[in-house]
Short mmCIF file of N, CA and C in Angstrom, two decimals:
data_model
loop_
_atom_site.label_atom_id
_atom_site.label_comp_id
_atom_site.label_asym_id
_atom_site.label_seq_id
_atom_site.Cartn_x
_atom_site.Cartn_y
_atom_site.Cartn_z
N MET F 913 -22.64 -3.26 9.90
CA MET F 913 -21.90 -3.77 8.79
C MET F 913 -22.15 -5.27 8.68
N THR F 914 -22.41 -5.73 7.49
CA THR F 914 -22.72 -7.14 7.25
C THR F 914 -21.46 -7.96 7.24
N GLN F 915 -21.53 -9.10 7.90
CA GLN F 915 -20.37 -10.01 7.95
C GLN F 915 -20.28 -10.70 6.60
N GLN F 916 -19.15 -10.55 5.91
CA GLN F 916 -18.96 -11.18 4.62
C GLN F 916 -18.28 -12.53 4.82
N SER F 917 -18.48 -13.41 3.83
CA SER F 917 -17.89 -14.73 3.88
C SER F 917 -16.68 -14.76 2.96
N PHE F 918 -15.55 -15.18 3.49
CA PHE F 918 -14.31 -15.32 2.75
C PHE F 918 -13.81 -16.74 2.90
N PRO F 919 -12.88 -17.12 2.03
CA PRO F 919 -12.25 -18.44 2.27
C PRO F 919 -11.58 -18.41 3.64
N PRO F 920 -11.33 -19.59 4.20
CA PRO F 920 -10.68 -19.64 5.52
C PRO F 920 -9.34 -18.90 5.49
N LEU F 921 -9.06 -18.22 6.59
CA LEU F 921 -7.81 -17.50 6.72
C LEU F 921 -6.69 -18.47 7.09
N PRO F 922 -5.46 -18.11 6.70
CA PRO F 922 -4.31 -18.96 7.11
C PRO F 922 -4.21 -19.02 8.62
N ASP F 923 -3.49 -20.06 9.10
CA ASP F 923 -3.33 -20.23 10.55
C ASP F 923 -2.06 -19.61 11.08
N SER F 924 -1.00 -19.59 10.31
CA SER F 924 0.28 -19.13 10.83
C SER F 924 0.35 -17.60 10.75
N LEU F 925 1.12 -17.02 11.65
CA LEU F 925 1.30 -15.57 11.66
C LEU F 925 1.88 -15.08 10.37
N ASP F 926 2.93 -15.71 9.88
CA ASP F 926 3.56 -15.25 8.62
C ASP F 926 2.59 -15.29 7.46
N GLU F 927 1.82 -16.34 7.35
CA GLU F 927 0.87 -16.46 6.25
C GLU F 927 -0.26 -15.44 6.39
N LEU F 928 -0.69 -15.20 7.61
CA LEU F 928 -1.74 -14.18 7.86
C LEU F 928 -1.24 -12.81 7.46
N LEU F 929 -0.01 -12.48 7.84
CA LEU F 929 0.59 -11.20 7.49
C LEU F 929 0.66 -11.02 5.97
N GLU F 930 1.15 -12.05 5.32
CA GLU F 930 1.27 -12.00 3.84
C GLU F 930 -0.11 -11.82 3.22
N TYR F 931 -1.07 -12.58 3.70
CA TYR F 931 -2.44 -12.48 3.17
C TYR F 931 -3.00 -11.07 3.39
N ALA F 932 -2.85 -10.56 4.59
CA ALA F 932 -3.41 -9.25 4.93
C ALA F 932 -2.81 -8.15 4.05
N PHE F 933 -1.51 -8.14 3.95
CA PHE F 933 -0.87 -7.06 3.17
C PHE F 933 -1.10 -7.21 1.68
N ARG F 934 -1.19 -8.43 1.20
CA ARG F 934 -1.49 -8.65 -0.21
C ARG F 934 -2.88 -8.10 -0.56
N HIS F 935 -3.85 -8.41 0.31
CA HIS F 935 -5.21 -7.91 0.08
C HIS F 935 -5.32 -6.40 0.26
N LYS F 936 -4.56 -5.87 1.20
CA LYS F 936 -4.54 -4.42 1.36
C LYS F 936 -4.01 -3.74 0.11
N GLU F 937 -2.90 -4.26 -0.43
CA GLU F 937 -2.31 -3.69 -1.65
C GLU F 937 -3.27 -3.79 -2.82
N GLN F 938 -4.08 -4.84 -2.85
CA GLN F 938 -5.03 -5.03 -3.93
C GLN F 938 -6.35 -4.29 -3.68
N LYS F 939 -6.38 -3.47 -2.63
CA LYS F 939 -7.56 -2.69 -2.28
C LYS F 939 -8.77 -3.58 -1.94
N GLN F 940 -8.48 -4.77 -1.44
CA GLN F 940 -9.53 -5.68 -0.96
C GLN F 940 -9.56 -5.54 0.57
N ASP F 941 -10.09 -4.39 0.98
CA ASP F 941 -10.00 -3.99 2.39
C ASP F 941 -10.74 -4.91 3.33
N ASP F 942 -11.87 -5.49 2.92
CA ASP F 942 -12.62 -6.37 3.83
C ASP F 942 -11.78 -7.61 4.16
N GLN F 943 -11.13 -8.19 3.17
CA GLN F 943 -10.27 -9.34 3.43
C GLN F 943 -9.06 -8.97 4.27
N ALA F 944 -8.48 -7.81 3.98
CA ALA F 944 -7.32 -7.36 4.77
C ALA F 944 -7.74 -7.12 6.23
N LEU F 945 -8.88 -6.46 6.41
CA LEU F 945 -9.38 -6.24 7.78
C LEU F 945 -9.59 -7.54 8.53
N ALA F 946 -10.18 -8.51 7.86
CA ALA F 946 -10.44 -9.81 8.51
C ALA F 946 -9.12 -10.44 8.94
N ALA F 947 -8.11 -10.38 8.10
CA ALA F 947 -6.84 -10.99 8.44
C ALA F 947 -6.13 -10.22 9.56
N PHE F 948 -6.13 -8.91 9.51
CA PHE F 948 -5.53 -8.13 10.59
C PHE F 948 -6.23 -8.34 11.90
N ARG F 949 -7.54 -8.46 11.86
CA ARG F 949 -8.29 -8.77 13.10
C ARG F 949 -7.94 -10.15 13.62
N GLN F 950 -7.78 -11.09 12.71
CA GLN F 950 -7.39 -12.44 13.14
C GLN F 950 -5.99 -12.44 13.78
N ILE F 951 -5.11 -11.63 13.25
CA ILE F 951 -3.74 -11.53 13.86
C ILE F 951 -3.87 -11.02 15.30
N ARG F 952 -4.65 -9.99 15.49
CA ARG F 952 -4.83 -9.43 16.86
C ARG F 952 -5.45 -10.46 17.79
N GLN F 953 -6.39 -11.22 17.28
CA GLN F 953 -7.09 -12.20 18.13
C GLN F 953 -6.20 -13.41 18.41
N SER F 954 -5.53 -13.92 17.38
CA SER F 954 -4.78 -15.19 17.53
C SER F 954 -3.37 -15.01 18.11
N PHE F 955 -2.81 -13.80 17.94
CA PHE F 955 -1.41 -13.57 18.35
C PHE F 955 -1.32 -12.29 19.19
N PRO F 956 -2.10 -12.20 20.27
CA PRO F 956 -2.14 -10.93 21.02
C PRO F 956 -0.85 -10.58 21.73
N ASP F 957 0.02 -11.54 21.97
CA ASP F 957 1.27 -11.26 22.66
C ASP F 957 2.45 -11.00 21.74
N SER F 958 2.17 -11.00 20.44
CA SER F 958 3.26 -10.75 19.46
C SER F 958 3.29 -9.27 19.14
N ASP F 959 4.43 -8.81 18.68
CA ASP F 959 4.56 -7.42 18.21
C ASP F 959 3.67 -7.19 17.00
N ALA F 960 3.34 -8.25 16.29
CA ALA F 960 2.46 -8.14 15.11
C ALA F 960 1.06 -7.69 15.51
N ALA F 961 0.67 -7.92 16.75
CA ALA F 961 -0.69 -7.52 17.18
C ALA F 961 -0.83 -6.00 17.14
N LEU F 962 0.19 -5.29 17.57
CA LEU F 962 0.14 -3.82 17.51
C LEU F 962 0.17 -3.33 16.07
N MET F 963 1.02 -3.93 15.26
CA MET F 963 1.07 -3.55 13.87
C MET F 963 -0.28 -3.81 13.19
N ALA F 964 -0.91 -4.92 13.53
CA ALA F 964 -2.22 -5.23 12.95
C ALA F 964 -3.27 -4.18 13.41
N ALA F 965 -3.19 -3.77 14.67
CA ALA F 965 -4.13 -2.76 15.17
C ALA F 965 -3.94 -1.44 14.42
N ILE F 966 -2.69 -1.07 14.15
CA ILE F 966 -2.44 0.16 13.41
C ILE F 966 -2.97 0.05 11.99
N GLU F 967 -2.77 -1.10 11.36
CA GLU F 967 -3.30 -1.31 10.00
C GLU F 967 -4.83 -1.26 9.99
N ILE F 968 -5.47 -1.88 11.00
CA ILE F 968 -6.91 -1.83 11.09
C ILE F 968 -7.36 -0.40 11.21
N VAL F 969 -6.74 0.39 12.07
CA VAL F 969 -7.11 1.79 12.25
C VAL F 969 -6.98 2.55 10.93
N THR F 970 -5.91 2.32 10.20
CA THR F 970 -5.72 2.98 8.91
C THR F 970 -6.85 2.66 7.96
N LEU F 971 -7.20 1.39 7.88
CA LEU F 971 -8.30 0.98 6.98
C LEU F 971 -9.63 1.58 7.43
N LEU F 972 -9.86 1.62 8.73
CA LEU F 972 -11.11 2.17 9.23
C LEU F 972 -11.19 3.68 8.99
N LYS F 973 -10.06 4.40 9.17
CA LYS F 973 -10.04 5.84 8.87
C LYS F 973 -10.37 6.06 7.41
N ASP F 974 -9.87 5.21 6.55
CA ASP F 974 -10.15 5.36 5.12
C ASP F 974 -11.65 5.17 4.80
N ARG F 975 -12.37 4.55 5.72
CA ARG F 975 -13.79 4.37 5.54
C ARG F 975 -14.62 5.44 6.28
N GLY F 976 -13.92 6.23 7.08
CA GLY F 976 -14.64 7.19 7.90
C GLY F 976 -15.25 6.57 9.14
N ALA F 977 -14.78 5.39 9.54
CA ALA F 977 -15.31 4.65 10.70
C ALA F 977 -14.48 5.02 11.91
N TYR F 978 -14.62 6.26 12.37
CA TYR F 978 -13.76 6.76 13.45
C TYR F 978 -14.06 6.15 14.80
N ASP F 979 -15.33 5.88 15.11
CA ASP F 979 -15.66 5.26 16.40
C ASP F 979 -14.97 3.90 16.55
N GLU F 980 -15.04 3.09 15.49
CA GLU F 980 -14.40 1.79 15.56
C GLU F 980 -12.87 1.92 15.62
N ALA F 981 -12.34 2.88 14.87
CA ALA F 981 -10.88 3.11 14.89
C ALA F 981 -10.43 3.52 16.27
N ILE F 982 -11.20 4.37 16.94
CA ILE F 982 -10.91 4.79 18.31
C ILE F 982 -10.95 3.60 19.26
N ARG F 983 -11.95 2.73 19.11
CA ARG F 983 -12.06 1.55 19.95
C ARG F 983 -10.85 0.63 19.75
N VAL F 984 -10.50 0.37 18.51
CA VAL F 984 -9.38 -0.53 18.22
C VAL F 984 -8.08 0.01 18.80
N MET F 985 -7.85 1.32 18.62
CA MET F 985 -6.62 1.90 19.11
C MET F 985 -6.64 1.93 20.65
N GLY F 986 -7.78 2.19 21.22
CA GLY F 986 -7.87 2.11 22.70
C GLY F 986 -7.59 0.73 23.22
N GLU F 987 -8.05 -0.29 22.54
CA GLU F 987 -7.75 -1.67 22.96
C GLU F 987 -6.26 -1.97 22.80
N ALA F 988 -5.60 -1.32 21.89
CA ALA F 988 -4.16 -1.56 21.69
C ALA F 988 -3.35 -1.20 22.92
N LYS F 989 -3.87 -0.32 23.76
CA LYS F 989 -3.16 0.04 25.00
C LYS F 989 -2.93 -1.14 25.90
N THR F 990 -3.79 -2.20 25.76
CA THR F 990 -3.68 -3.35 26.64
C THR F 990 -2.74 -4.41 26.13
N LEU F 991 -2.20 -4.25 24.92
CA LEU F 991 -1.25 -5.23 24.38
C LEU F 991 0.01 -5.26 25.21
N SER F 992 0.58 -6.45 25.36
CA SER F 992 1.75 -6.59 26.23
C SER F 992 2.92 -5.75 25.74
N CYS F 993 3.13 -5.66 24.42
CA CYS F 993 4.23 -4.86 23.93
C CYS F 993 4.07 -3.39 24.23
N VAL F 994 2.86 -2.93 24.35
CA VAL F 994 2.58 -1.52 24.67
C VAL F 994 2.73 -1.30 26.18
N GLN F 995 2.29 -2.25 26.97
CA GLN F 995 2.39 -2.15 28.42
C GLN F 995 3.84 -2.00 28.87
N LYS F 996 4.77 -2.56 28.12
CA LYS F 996 6.20 -2.53 28.47
C LYS F 996 6.92 -1.28 27.95
N ASP F 997 6.22 -0.42 27.21
CA ASP F 997 6.88 0.69 26.52
C ASP F 997 6.09 1.98 26.72
N SER F 998 6.48 2.78 27.70
CA SER F 998 5.75 4.01 28.03
C SER F 998 5.63 4.98 26.87
N PRO F 999 6.68 5.24 26.12
CA PRO F 999 6.54 6.16 24.96
C PRO F 999 5.54 5.62 23.93
N LEU F 1000 5.52 4.33 23.74
CA LEU F 1000 4.56 3.74 22.79
C LEU F 1000 3.13 3.87 23.33
N ALA F 1001 2.94 3.65 24.62
CA ALA F 1001 1.63 3.85 25.22
C ALA F 1001 1.16 5.29 25.09
N GLU F 1002 2.09 6.21 25.28
CA GLU F 1002 1.75 7.64 25.12
C GLU F 1002 1.37 7.96 23.66
N GLU F 1003 2.04 7.36 22.73
CA GLU F 1003 1.73 7.59 21.29
C GLU F 1003 0.34 7.04 20.96
N ILE F 1004 -0.03 5.94 21.57
CA ILE F 1004 -1.38 5.41 21.36
C ILE F 1004 -2.41 6.34 21.92
N ILE F 1005 -2.18 6.89 23.10
CA ILE F 1005 -3.08 7.88 23.70
C ILE F 1005 -3.21 9.10 22.78
N ASN F 1006 -2.11 9.55 22.23
CA ASN F 1006 -2.14 10.69 21.31
C ASN F 1006 -2.96 10.36 20.05
N THR F 1007 -2.81 9.13 19.57
CA THR F 1007 -3.56 8.73 18.35
C THR F 1007 -5.04 8.70 18.63
N VAL F 1008 -5.43 8.17 19.79
CA VAL F 1008 -6.84 8.14 20.16
C VAL F 1008 -7.38 9.59 20.27
N ALA F 1009 -6.62 10.45 20.88
CA ALA F 1009 -7.03 11.87 20.99
C ALA F 1009 -7.19 12.47 19.61
N TYR F 1010 -6.26 12.23 18.72
CA TYR F 1010 -6.31 12.77 17.36
C TYR F 1010 -7.55 12.28 16.63
N LEU F 1011 -7.83 10.99 16.75
CA LEU F 1011 -9.01 10.43 16.07
C LEU F 1011 -10.30 11.04 16.63
N ARG F 1012 -10.33 11.26 17.91
CA ARG F 1012 -11.53 11.89 18.51
C ARG F 1012 -11.67 13.33 18.00
N ILE F 1013 -10.58 14.04 17.87
CA ILE F 1013 -10.65 15.40 17.35
C ILE F 1013 -11.14 15.39 15.90
N VAL F 1014 -10.62 14.48 15.10
CA VAL F 1014 -11.07 14.35 13.72
C VAL F 1014 -12.55 14.13 13.67
N LYS F 1015 -13.03 13.20 14.45
CA LYS F 1015 -14.46 12.88 14.45
C LYS F 1015 -15.28 14.10 14.89
N ASN F 1016 -14.87 14.73 15.95
CA ASN F 1016 -15.64 15.86 16.48
C ASN F 1016 -15.65 17.07 15.52
N VAL F 1017 -14.53 17.37 14.89
CA VAL F 1017 -14.49 18.48 13.95
C VAL F 1017 -15.39 18.17 12.75
N LEU F 1018 -15.33 16.93 12.25
CA LEU F 1018 -16.18 16.60 11.11
C LEU F 1018 -17.63 16.68 11.45
N LEU F 1019 -18.01 16.16 12.61
CA LEU F 1019 -19.40 16.21 13.01
C LEU F 1019 -19.87 17.64 13.25
N HIS F 1020 -19.01 18.45 13.83
CA HIS F 1020 -19.38 19.83 14.12
C HIS F 1020 -19.52 20.62 12.80
N ARG F 1021 -18.58 20.44 11.90
CA ARG F 1021 -18.59 21.23 10.66
C ARG F 1021 -19.61 20.73 9.64
N TYR F 1022 -19.71 19.40 9.51
CA TYR F 1022 -20.43 18.83 8.36
C TYR F 1022 -21.59 17.93 8.80
N HIS F 1023 -21.69 17.61 10.06
CA HIS F 1023 -22.73 16.69 10.57
C HIS F 1023 -22.64 15.31 9.93
N SER F 1024 -21.47 14.98 9.44
CA SER F 1024 -21.21 13.64 8.89
C SER F 1024 -19.71 13.37 8.94
N LEU F 1025 -19.36 12.14 8.68
CA LEU F 1025 -17.98 11.74 8.73
C LEU F 1025 -17.48 11.43 7.31
N PHE F 1026 -16.31 11.94 7.01
CA PHE F 1026 -15.67 11.70 5.71
C PHE F 1026 -14.57 10.67 5.90
N PRO F 1027 -14.29 9.87 4.86
CA PRO F 1027 -13.06 9.09 4.88
C PRO F 1027 -11.88 10.06 5.07
N TYR F 1028 -10.89 9.61 5.78
CA TYR F 1028 -9.79 10.48 6.16
C TYR F 1028 -9.16 11.22 5.00
N ARG F 1029 -8.95 10.54 3.91
CA ARG F 1029 -8.28 11.15 2.76
C ARG F 1029 -9.15 12.22 2.06
N GLN F 1030 -10.44 12.25 2.40
CA GLN F 1030 -11.34 13.20 1.74
C GLN F 1030 -11.65 14.40 2.63
N ILE F 1031 -11.00 14.51 3.75
CA ILE F 1031 -11.26 15.65 4.66
C ILE F 1031 -10.77 16.91 3.95
N PRO F 1032 -11.63 17.93 3.85
CA PRO F 1032 -11.20 19.19 3.22
C PRO F 1032 -10.05 19.85 3.97
N ALA F 1033 -9.26 20.61 3.24
CA ALA F 1033 -8.06 21.24 3.80
C ALA F 1033 -8.34 22.12 4.98
N ASP F 1034 -9.42 22.89 4.93
CA ASP F 1034 -9.71 23.78 6.06
C ASP F 1034 -10.07 22.97 7.32
N ALA F 1035 -10.73 21.87 7.16
CA ALA F 1035 -11.03 21.02 8.30
C ALA F 1035 -9.76 20.36 8.84
N ARG F 1036 -8.87 19.96 7.97
CA ARG F 1036 -7.60 19.41 8.42
C ARG F 1036 -6.80 20.45 9.25
N GLN F 1037 -6.86 21.66 8.80
CA GLN F 1037 -6.15 22.72 9.51
C GLN F 1037 -6.75 22.88 10.91
N GLU F 1038 -8.05 22.87 11.02
CA GLU F 1038 -8.69 22.96 12.33
C GLU F 1038 -8.36 21.76 13.20
N ILE F 1039 -8.34 20.59 12.62
CA ILE F 1039 -8.00 19.37 13.35
C ILE F 1039 -6.57 19.48 13.89
N ASP F 1040 -5.65 19.91 13.02
CA ASP F 1040 -4.26 20.05 13.48
C ASP F 1040 -4.11 21.07 14.57
N GLU F 1041 -4.81 22.20 14.46
CA GLU F 1041 -4.76 23.24 15.51
C GLU F 1041 -5.28 22.72 16.83
N GLN F 1042 -6.41 22.00 16.80
CA GLN F 1042 -6.97 21.46 18.03
C GLN F 1042 -6.04 20.40 18.63
N PHE F 1043 -5.43 19.61 17.77
CA PHE F 1043 -4.53 18.60 18.30
C PHE F 1043 -3.31 19.22 18.93
N ARG F 1044 -2.77 20.27 18.31
CA ARG F 1044 -1.62 20.98 18.93
C ARG F 1044 -2.02 21.54 20.30
N GLU F 1045 -3.22 22.13 20.39
CA GLU F 1045 -3.70 22.65 21.67
C GLU F 1045 -3.82 21.52 22.70
N TRP F 1046 -4.35 20.39 22.28
CA TRP F 1046 -4.51 19.24 23.20
C TRP F 1046 -3.14 18.80 23.69
N ARG F 1047 -2.19 18.69 22.79
CA ARG F 1047 -0.84 18.24 23.20
C ARG F 1047 -0.18 19.22 24.16
N ALA F 1048 -0.44 20.51 23.93
CA ALA F 1048 0.16 21.53 24.83
C ALA F 1048 -0.43 21.41 26.23
N LEU F 1049 -1.66 20.95 26.34
CA LEU F 1049 -2.33 20.80 27.64
C LEU F 1049 -1.98 19.48 28.31
N SER F 1050 -1.58 18.51 27.56
CA SER F 1050 -1.34 17.19 28.16
C SER F 1050 0.11 17.00 28.60
#
């Protein structure tokens, strides 16, 4: 993916959050991603870092970029707010597992990756069944 050039991002957490969500609402996903990534990098000990990771994963899923979404969510396990909260850490593990299942089902069925919202209903059903099986085993 080519690195795009944007105006400088705000420095404060509040301004970054406002910038990120404004651009997300305007469907300017590259700018929103850049701001959410900056939040994770500049404010890793804030609760906003986890929220930014979740927003990044959502935007990446919408692009069908499951490998990067898995990586981002996996990195979220190391955030201090997650380390202090076992149920939250477990939810992140579940999300990583779900993303892996999505990716594997799509590659097995179609040999390509679809943006999350474009996954056909029958594939979603298979994904959900596999995820339920995984949860029953874990």
